[in-house]
mmCIF file of C-alpha atoms in Angstrom:
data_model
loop_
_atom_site.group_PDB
_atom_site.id
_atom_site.type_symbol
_atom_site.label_atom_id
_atom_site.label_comp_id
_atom_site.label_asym_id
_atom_site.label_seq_id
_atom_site.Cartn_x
_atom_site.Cartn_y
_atom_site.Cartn_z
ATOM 1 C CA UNK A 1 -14.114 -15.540 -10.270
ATOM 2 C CA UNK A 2 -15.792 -12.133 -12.274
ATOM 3 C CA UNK A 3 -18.783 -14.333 -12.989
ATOM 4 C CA UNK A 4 -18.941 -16.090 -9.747
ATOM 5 C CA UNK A 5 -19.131 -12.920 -8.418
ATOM 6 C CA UNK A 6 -21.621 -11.383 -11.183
ATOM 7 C CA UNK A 7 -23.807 -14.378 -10.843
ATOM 8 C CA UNK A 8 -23.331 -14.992 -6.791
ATOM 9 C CA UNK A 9 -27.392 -15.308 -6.182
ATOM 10 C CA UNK A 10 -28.009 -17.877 -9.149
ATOM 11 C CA UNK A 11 -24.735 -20.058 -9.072
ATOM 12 C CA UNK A 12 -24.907 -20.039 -5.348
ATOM 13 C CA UNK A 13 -22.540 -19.142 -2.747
ATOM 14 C CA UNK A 14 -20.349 -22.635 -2.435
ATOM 15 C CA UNK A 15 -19.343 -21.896 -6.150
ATOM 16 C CA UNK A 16 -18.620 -18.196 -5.568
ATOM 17 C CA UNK A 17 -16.226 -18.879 -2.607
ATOM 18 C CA UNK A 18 -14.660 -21.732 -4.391
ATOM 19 C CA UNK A 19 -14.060 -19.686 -7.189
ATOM 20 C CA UNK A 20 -12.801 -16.963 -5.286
ATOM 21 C CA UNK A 21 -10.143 -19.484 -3.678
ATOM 22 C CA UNK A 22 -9.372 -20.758 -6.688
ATOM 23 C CA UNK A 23 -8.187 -17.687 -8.762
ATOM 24 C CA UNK A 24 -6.232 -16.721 -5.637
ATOM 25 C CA UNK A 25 -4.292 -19.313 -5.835
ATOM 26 C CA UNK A 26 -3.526 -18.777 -9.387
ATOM 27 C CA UNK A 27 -2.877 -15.348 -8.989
ATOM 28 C CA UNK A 28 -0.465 -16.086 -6.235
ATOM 29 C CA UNK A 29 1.159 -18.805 -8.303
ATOM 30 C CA UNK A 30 1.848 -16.218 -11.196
ATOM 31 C CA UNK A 31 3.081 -13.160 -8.873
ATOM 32 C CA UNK A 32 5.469 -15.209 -6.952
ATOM 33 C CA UNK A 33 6.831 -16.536 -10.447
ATOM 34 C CA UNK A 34 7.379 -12.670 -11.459
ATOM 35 C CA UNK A 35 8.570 -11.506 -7.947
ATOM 36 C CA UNK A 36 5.585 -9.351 -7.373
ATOM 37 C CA UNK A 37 4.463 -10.630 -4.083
ATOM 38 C CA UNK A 38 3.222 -6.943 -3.126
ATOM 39 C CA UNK A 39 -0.227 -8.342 -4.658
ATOM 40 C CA UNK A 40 -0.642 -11.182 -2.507
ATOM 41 C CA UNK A 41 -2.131 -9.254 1.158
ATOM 42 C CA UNK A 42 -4.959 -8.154 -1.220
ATOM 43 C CA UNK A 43 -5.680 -11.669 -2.135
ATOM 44 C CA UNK A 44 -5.460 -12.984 0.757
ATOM 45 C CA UNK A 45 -7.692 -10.484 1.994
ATOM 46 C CA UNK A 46 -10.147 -11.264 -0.596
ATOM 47 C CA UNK A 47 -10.739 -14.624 0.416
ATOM 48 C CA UNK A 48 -10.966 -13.680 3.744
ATOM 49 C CA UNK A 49 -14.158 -11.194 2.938
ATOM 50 C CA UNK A 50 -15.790 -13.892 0.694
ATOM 51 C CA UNK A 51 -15.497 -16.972 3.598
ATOM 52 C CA UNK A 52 -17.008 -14.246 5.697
ATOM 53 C CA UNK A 53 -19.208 -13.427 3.214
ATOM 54 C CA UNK A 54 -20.304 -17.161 2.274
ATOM 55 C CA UNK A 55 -20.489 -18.211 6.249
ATOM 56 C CA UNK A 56 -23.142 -15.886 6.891
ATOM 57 C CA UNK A 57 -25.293 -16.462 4.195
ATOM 58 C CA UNK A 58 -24.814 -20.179 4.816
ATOM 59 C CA UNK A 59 -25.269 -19.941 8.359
ATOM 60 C CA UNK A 60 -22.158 -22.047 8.657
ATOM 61 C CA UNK A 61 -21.931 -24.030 12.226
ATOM 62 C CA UNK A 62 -20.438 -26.940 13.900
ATOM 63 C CA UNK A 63 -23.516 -29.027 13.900
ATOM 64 C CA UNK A 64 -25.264 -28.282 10.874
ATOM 65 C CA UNK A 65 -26.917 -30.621 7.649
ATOM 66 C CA UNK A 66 -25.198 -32.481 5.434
ATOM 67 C CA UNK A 67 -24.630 -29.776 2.826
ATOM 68 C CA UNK A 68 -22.448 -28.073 5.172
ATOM 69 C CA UNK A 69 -19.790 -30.707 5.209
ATOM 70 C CA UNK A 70 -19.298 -30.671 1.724
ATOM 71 C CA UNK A 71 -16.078 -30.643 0.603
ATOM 72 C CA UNK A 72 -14.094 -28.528 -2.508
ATOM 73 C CA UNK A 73 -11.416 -30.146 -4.069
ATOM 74 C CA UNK A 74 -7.919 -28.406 -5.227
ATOM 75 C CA UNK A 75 -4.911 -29.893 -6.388
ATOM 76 C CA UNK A 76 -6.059 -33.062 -4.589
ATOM 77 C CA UNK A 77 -6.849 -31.787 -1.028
ATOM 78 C CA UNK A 78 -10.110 -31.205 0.556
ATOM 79 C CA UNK A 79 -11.010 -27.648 1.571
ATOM 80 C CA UNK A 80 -13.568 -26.930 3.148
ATOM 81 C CA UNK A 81 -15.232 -22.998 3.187
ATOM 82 C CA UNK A 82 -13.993 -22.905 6.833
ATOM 83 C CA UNK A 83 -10.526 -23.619 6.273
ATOM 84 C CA UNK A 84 -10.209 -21.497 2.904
ATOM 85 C CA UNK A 85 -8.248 -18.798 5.066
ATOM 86 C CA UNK A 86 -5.939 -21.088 6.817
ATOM 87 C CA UNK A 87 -5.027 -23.024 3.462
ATOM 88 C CA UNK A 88 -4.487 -19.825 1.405
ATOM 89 C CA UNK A 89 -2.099 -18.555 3.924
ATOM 90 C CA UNK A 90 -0.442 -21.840 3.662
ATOM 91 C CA UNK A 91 -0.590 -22.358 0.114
ATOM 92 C CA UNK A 92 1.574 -18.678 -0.122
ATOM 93 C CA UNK A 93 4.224 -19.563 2.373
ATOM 94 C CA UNK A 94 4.795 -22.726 0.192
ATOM 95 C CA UNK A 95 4.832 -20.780 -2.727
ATOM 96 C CA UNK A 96 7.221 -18.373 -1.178
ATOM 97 C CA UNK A 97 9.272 -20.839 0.361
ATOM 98 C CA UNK A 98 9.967 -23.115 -3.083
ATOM 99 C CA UNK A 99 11.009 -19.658 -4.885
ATOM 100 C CA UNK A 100 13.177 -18.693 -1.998
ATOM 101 C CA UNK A 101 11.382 -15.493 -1.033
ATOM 102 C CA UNK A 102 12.102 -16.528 2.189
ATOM 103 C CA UNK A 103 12.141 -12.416 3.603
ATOM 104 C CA UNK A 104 8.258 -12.172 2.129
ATOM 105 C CA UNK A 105 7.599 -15.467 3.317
ATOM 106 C CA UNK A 106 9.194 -14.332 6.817
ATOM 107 C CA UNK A 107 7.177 -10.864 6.570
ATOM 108 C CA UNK A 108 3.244 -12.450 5.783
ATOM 109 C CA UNK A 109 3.885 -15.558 8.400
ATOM 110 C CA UNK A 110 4.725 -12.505 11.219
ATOM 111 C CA UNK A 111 1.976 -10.921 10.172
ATOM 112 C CA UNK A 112 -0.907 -13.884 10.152
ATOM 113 C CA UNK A 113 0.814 -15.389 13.827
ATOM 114 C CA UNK A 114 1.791 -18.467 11.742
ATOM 115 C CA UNK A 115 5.189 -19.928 12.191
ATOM 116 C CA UNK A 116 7.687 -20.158 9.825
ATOM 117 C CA UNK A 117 11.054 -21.965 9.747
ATOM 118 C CA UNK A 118 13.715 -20.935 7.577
ATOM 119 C CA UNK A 119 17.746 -20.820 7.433
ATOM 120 C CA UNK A 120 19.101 -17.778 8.880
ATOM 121 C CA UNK A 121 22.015 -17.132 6.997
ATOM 122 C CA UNK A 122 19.916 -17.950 3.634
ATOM 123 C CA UNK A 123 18.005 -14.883 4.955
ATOM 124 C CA UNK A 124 20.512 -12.708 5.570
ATOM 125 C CA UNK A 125 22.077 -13.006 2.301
ATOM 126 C CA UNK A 126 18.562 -12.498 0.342
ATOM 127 C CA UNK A 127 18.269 -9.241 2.750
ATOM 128 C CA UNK A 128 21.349 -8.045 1.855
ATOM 129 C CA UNK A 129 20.359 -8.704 -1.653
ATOM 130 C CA UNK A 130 17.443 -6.670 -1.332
ATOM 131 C CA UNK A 131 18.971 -3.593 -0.035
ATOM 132 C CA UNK A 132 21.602 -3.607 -2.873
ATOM 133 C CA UNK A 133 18.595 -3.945 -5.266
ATOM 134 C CA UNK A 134 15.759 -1.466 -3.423
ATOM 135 C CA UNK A 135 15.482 1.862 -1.566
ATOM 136 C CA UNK A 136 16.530 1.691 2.095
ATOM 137 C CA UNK A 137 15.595 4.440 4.212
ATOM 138 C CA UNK A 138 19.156 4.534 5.650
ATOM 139 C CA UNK A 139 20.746 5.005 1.978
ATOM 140 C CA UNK A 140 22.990 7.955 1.065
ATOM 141 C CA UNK A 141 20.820 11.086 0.209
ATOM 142 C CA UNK A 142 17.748 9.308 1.383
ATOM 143 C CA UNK A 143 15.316 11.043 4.890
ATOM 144 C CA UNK A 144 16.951 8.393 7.272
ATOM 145 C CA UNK A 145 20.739 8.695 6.499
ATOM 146 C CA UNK A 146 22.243 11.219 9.020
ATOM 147 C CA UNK A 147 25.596 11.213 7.724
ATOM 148 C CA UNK A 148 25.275 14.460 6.615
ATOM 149 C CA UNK A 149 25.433 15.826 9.663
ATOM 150 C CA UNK A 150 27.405 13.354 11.402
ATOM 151 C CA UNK A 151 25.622 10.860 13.113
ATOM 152 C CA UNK A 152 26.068 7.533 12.697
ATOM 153 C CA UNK A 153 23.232 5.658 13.336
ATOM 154 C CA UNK A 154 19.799 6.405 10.912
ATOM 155 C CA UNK A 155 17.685 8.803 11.754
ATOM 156 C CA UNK A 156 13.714 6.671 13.133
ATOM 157 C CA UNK A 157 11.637 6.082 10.508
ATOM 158 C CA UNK A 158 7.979 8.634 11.086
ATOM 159 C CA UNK A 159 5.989 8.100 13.028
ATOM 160 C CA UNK A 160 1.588 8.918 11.576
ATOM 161 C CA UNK A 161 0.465 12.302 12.964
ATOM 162 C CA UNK A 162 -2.538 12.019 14.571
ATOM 163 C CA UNK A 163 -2.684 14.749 16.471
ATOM 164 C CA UNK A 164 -3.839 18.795 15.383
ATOM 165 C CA UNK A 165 -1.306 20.606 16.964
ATOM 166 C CA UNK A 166 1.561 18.343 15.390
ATOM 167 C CA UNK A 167 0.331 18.729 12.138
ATOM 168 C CA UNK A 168 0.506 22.694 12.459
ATOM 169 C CA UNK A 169 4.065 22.300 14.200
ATOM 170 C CA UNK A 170 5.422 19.605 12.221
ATOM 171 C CA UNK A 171 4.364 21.046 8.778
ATOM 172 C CA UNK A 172 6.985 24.031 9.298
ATOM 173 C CA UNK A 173 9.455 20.801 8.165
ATOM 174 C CA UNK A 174 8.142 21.179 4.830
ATOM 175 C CA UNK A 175 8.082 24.843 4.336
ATOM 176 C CA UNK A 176 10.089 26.954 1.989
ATOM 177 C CA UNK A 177 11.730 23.396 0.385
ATOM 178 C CA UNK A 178 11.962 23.956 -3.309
ATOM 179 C CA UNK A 179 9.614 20.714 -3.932
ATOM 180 C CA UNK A 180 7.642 18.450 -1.886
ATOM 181 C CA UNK A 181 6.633 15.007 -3.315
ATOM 182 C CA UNK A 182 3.169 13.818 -1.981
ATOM 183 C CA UNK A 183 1.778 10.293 -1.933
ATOM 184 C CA UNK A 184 -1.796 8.808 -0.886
ATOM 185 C CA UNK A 185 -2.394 5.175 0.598
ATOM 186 C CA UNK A 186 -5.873 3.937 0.695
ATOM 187 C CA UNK A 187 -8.102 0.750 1.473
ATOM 188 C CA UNK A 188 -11.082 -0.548 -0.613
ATOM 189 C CA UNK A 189 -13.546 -0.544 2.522
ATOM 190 C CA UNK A 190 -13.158 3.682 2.549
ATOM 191 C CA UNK A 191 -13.688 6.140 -0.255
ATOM 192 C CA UNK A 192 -10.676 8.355 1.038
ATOM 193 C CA UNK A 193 -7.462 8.704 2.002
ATOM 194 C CA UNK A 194 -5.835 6.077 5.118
ATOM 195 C CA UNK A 195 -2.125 7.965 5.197
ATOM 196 C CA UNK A 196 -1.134 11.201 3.294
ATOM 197 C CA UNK A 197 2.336 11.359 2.605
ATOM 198 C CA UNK A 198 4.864 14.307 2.510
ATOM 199 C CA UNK A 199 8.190 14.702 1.495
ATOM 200 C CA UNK A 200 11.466 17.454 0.963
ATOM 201 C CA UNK A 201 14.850 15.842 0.157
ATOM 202 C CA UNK A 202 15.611 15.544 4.121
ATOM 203 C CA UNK A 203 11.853 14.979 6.229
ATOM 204 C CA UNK A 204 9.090 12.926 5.326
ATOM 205 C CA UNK A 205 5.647 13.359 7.252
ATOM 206 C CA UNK A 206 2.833 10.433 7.532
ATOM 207 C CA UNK A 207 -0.318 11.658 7.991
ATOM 208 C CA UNK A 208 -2.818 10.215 9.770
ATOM 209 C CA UNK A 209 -6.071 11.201 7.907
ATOM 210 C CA UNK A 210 -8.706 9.177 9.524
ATOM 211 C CA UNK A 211 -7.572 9.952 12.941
ATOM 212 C CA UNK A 212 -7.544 14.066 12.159
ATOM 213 C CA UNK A 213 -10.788 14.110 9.978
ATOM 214 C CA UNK A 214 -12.607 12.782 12.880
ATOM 215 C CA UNK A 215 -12.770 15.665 15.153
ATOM 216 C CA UNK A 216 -13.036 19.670 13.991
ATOM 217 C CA UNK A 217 -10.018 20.750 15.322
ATOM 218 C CA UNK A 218 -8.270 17.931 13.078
ATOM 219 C CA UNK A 219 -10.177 19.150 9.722
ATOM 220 C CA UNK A 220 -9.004 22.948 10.774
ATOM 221 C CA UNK A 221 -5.422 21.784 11.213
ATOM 222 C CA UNK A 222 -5.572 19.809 7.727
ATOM 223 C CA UNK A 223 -7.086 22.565 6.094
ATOM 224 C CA UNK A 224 -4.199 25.487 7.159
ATOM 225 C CA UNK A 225 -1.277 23.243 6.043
ATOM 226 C CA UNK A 226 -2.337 20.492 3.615
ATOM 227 C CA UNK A 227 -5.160 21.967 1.979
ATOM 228 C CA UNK A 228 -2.524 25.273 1.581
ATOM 229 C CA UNK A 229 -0.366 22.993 0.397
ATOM 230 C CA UNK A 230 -1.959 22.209 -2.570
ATOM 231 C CA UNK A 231 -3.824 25.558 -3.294
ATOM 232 C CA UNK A 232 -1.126 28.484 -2.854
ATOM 233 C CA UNK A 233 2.188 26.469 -1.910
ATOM 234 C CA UNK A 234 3.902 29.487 -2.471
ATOM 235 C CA UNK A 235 2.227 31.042 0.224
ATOM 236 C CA UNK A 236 3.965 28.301 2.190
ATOM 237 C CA UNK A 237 7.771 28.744 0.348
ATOM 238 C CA UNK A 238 7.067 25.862 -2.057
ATOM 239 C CA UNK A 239 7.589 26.059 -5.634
ATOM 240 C CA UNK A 240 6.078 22.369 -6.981
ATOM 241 C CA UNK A 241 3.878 19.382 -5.437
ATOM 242 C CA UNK A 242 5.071 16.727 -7.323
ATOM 243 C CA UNK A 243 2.818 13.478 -7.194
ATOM 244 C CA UNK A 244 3.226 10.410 -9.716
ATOM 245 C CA UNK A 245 0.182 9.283 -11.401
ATOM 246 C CA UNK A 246 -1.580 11.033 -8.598
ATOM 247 C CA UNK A 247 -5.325 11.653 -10.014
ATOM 248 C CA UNK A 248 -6.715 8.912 -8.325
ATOM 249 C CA UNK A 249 -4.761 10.192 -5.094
ATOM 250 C CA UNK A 250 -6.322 13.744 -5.466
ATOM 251 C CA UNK A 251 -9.793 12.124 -5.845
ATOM 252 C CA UNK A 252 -9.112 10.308 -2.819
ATOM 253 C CA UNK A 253 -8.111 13.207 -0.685
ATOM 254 C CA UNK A 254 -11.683 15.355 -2.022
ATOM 255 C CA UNK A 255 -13.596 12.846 -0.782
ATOM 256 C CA UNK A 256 -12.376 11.821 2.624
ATOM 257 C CA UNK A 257 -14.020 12.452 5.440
ATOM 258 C CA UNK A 258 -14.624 16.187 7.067
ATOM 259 C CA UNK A 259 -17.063 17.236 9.962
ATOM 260 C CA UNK A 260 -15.983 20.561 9.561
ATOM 261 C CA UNK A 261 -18.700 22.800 7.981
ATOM 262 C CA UNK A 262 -15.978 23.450 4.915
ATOM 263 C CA UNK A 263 -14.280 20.691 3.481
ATOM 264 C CA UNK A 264 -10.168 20.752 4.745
ATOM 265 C CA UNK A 265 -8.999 19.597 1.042
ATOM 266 C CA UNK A 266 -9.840 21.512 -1.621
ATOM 267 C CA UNK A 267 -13.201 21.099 -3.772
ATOM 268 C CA UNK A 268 -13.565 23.115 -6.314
ATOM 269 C CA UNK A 269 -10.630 25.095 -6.423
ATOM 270 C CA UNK A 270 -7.902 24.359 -9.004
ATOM 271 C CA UNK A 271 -4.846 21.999 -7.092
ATOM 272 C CA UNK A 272 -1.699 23.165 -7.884
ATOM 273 C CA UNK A 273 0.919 20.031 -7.906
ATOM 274 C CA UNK A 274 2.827 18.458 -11.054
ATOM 275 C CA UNK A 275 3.001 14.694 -12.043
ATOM 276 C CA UNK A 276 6.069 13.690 -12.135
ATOM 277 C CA UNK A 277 5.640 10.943 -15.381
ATOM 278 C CA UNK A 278 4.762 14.326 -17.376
ATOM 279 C CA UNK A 279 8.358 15.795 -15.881
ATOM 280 C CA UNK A 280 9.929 12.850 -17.251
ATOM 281 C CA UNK A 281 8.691 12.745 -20.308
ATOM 282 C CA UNK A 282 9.468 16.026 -20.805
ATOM 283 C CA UNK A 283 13.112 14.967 -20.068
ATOM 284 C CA UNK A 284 13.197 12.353 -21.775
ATOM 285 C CA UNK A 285 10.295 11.596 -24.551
ATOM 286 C CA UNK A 286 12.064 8.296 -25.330
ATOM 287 C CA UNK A 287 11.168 7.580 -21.755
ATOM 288 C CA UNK A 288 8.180 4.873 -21.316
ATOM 289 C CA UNK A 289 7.208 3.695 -24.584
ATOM 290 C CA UNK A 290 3.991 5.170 -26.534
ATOM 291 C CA UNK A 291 2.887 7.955 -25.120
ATOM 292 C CA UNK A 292 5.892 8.350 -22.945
ATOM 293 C CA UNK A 293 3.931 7.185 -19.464
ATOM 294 C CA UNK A 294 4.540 3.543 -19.728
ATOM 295 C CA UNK A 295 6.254 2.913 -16.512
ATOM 296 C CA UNK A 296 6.126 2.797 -12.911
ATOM 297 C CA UNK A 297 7.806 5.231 -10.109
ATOM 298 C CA UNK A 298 9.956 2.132 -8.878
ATOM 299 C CA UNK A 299 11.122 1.767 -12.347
ATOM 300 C CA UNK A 300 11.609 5.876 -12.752
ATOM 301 C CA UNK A 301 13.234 5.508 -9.522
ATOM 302 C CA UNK A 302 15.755 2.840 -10.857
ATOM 303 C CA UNK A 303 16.489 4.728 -13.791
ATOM 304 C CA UNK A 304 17.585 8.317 -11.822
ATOM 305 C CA UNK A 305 18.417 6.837 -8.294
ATOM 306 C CA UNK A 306 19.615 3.657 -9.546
ATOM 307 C CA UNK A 307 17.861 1.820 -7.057
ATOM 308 C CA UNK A 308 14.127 0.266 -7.478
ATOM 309 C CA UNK A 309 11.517 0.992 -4.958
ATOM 310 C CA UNK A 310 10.432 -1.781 -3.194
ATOM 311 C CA UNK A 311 6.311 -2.465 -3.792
ATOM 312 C CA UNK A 312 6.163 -5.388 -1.108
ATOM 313 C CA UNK A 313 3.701 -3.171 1.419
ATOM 314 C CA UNK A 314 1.572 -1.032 -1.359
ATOM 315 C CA UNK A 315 -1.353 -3.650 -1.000
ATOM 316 C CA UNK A 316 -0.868 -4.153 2.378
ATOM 317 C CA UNK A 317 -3.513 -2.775 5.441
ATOM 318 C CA UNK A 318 -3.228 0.983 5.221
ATOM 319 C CA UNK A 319 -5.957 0.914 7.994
ATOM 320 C CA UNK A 320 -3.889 -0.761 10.290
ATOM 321 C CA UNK A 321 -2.771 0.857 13.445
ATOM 322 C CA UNK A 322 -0.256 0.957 14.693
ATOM 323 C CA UNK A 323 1.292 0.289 11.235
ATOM 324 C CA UNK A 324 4.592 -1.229 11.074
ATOM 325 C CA UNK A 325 8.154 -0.364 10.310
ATOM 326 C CA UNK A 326 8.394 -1.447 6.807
ATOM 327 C CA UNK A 327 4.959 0.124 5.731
ATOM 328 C CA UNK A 328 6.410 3.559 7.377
ATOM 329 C CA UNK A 329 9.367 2.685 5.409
ATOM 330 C CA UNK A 330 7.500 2.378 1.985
ATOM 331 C CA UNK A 331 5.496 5.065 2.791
ATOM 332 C CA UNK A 332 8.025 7.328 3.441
ATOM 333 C CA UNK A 333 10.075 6.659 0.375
ATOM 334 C CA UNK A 334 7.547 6.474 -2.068
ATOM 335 C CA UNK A 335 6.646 10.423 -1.413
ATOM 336 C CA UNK A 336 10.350 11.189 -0.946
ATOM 337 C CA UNK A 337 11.178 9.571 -4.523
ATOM 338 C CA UNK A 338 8.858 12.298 -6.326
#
């Protein structure tokens, strides 16, 4: 695939594509086999860009020359450049199906409109299975449990803010809370930021960053309570931003979009947040190997909240609107766990 791709203009697009399919379906093979299927959206959506890719430069129609109707051969079927989307998509519900992922098989068929049959009570026992082994946004001490103060059903899952004036009204959620944990979701076809995410023990926030960095008033509204945020939180009754692994996510955030005249997030200014691997280690230097950073934050979150966080939606469309519940869901927890 890396020199398909390196070498696309002299080995020629067929071999690019075919290469492309190829080492997706590896990949997929291997991540299903370790239970990671929160990698396979972005290879299916990496096929997807190189058949779109391929068709245009070949100028692929129904009545074209010979060439066209070549055929590429895997595992003994014929696949053909147009049909490379369909058969991945395939080729992963079978995958998912004969390792009995039948919830992520259930979750990527709903999402591609393809059908797929399975045995309800099969289901329902893996799904109970997964909320005694991940996160739920219902769980004791978690946003969405309202036991607390005595309700009995969980409190909705957020909704993005896309609006100015809820940002400014909303944000007063977040203020004097001893920490808020932060969180950044992105997608490879923008340099910035597609959801922000905020967090305090009891309210999460989504925030919809392409939506508000698209008008002034949006940029202004960002720029009194996020950019604040992370400049003089104190101002705001905050003592700590806590992020986790988050310098890619504060790159992100200085480079997404503003048509204000002054940028809403802060440029050159120093940010003021902590990463919450350096807290740990600091706990715990035994913690994560060499160097004491050698592990993820569903792992950290196993080992404090005794509970992993669930990683099916991190590679999933961020730029998707409306998004649905179970990205909400991930987003949500995976500030609130910082």
């Amino acid at each position: 695939d890396a020199f398909a791709t390196k070498y696309y203009s002299f080995g020629g697009p067929e071999r690019f594509v075919e290469a492309r399919f190829l080492h997706a379906c590896d990949t997929i093979t291997k991540v299903v086999k370790r239970r990671q299927v929160q990698v396979i959206d972005k290879q299916i959506e990496r096929v997807d860009a190189s058949v779109a890719r391929v068709s245009k430069d070949l100028v692929l129609t129904s009545s074209t020359s010979n060439n066209d109707n070549k055929q590429r051969k895997f595992h003994g079927e014929d696949v053909a450049i147009e049909t490379m989307s369909e058969h991945i998509r395939q080729y992963t519900l079978r995958s998912l199906r004969a390792s009995s992922l039948h919830a992520a098989a259930a979750r990527l068929a709903k999402l591609w409109g393809l059908p797929y049959d399975h045995d309800p009570m099969q289901m329902a026992q893996e799904l109970e299975a997964r909320k005694l082994l991940y996160l739920q946004w219902d769980d004791e001490c978690c946003p969405g449990n309202s036991s607390d103060t005595g309700g009995k059903q969980a409190r909705p899952l957020p909704e993005p803010i896309r609006d100015p004036v809820e940002v400014l009204t909303r944000f007063s959620e977040l203020e004097n809370s001893p920490y808020v944990g932060f969180d950044c979701e992105w997608h490879d076809t923008i340099r910035g930021v597609a959801l922000l995410q905020l967090s305090t023990i009891g309210d999460s926030l989504l925030i919809d960053i392409p939506a508000l960095t698209a008008t002034k008033e949006g940029c202004d509204s960002l720029r009194d309570t996020v950019g604040k945020l992370f400049t003089k939180p104190q101002v705001l009754g905050v003592q700590e931003v806590v992020g986790f692994g988050c310098k890619d996510d504060i790159k992100r955030l200085r480079v997404s979009p503003c048509v204000a005249s002054t940028h809403w997030f802060p440029q050159n200014e120093r940010c003021t947040y902590k990463d919450l691997r350096h807290l740990i280690r600091e706990l715990n230097p035994q913690l994560g190997g060499k160097g004491g950073l050698g592990f993820g934050l569903s792992s950290a979150c196993d080992m404090f909240l005794g509970k992993h966080l669930d990683k099916a939606e991190q590679c999933s469309d961020w730029l998707a609107r409306p998004l649905s519940p179970e990205q909400r869901e991930y987003a949500a927890l995976d500030a609130w766990s910082c």
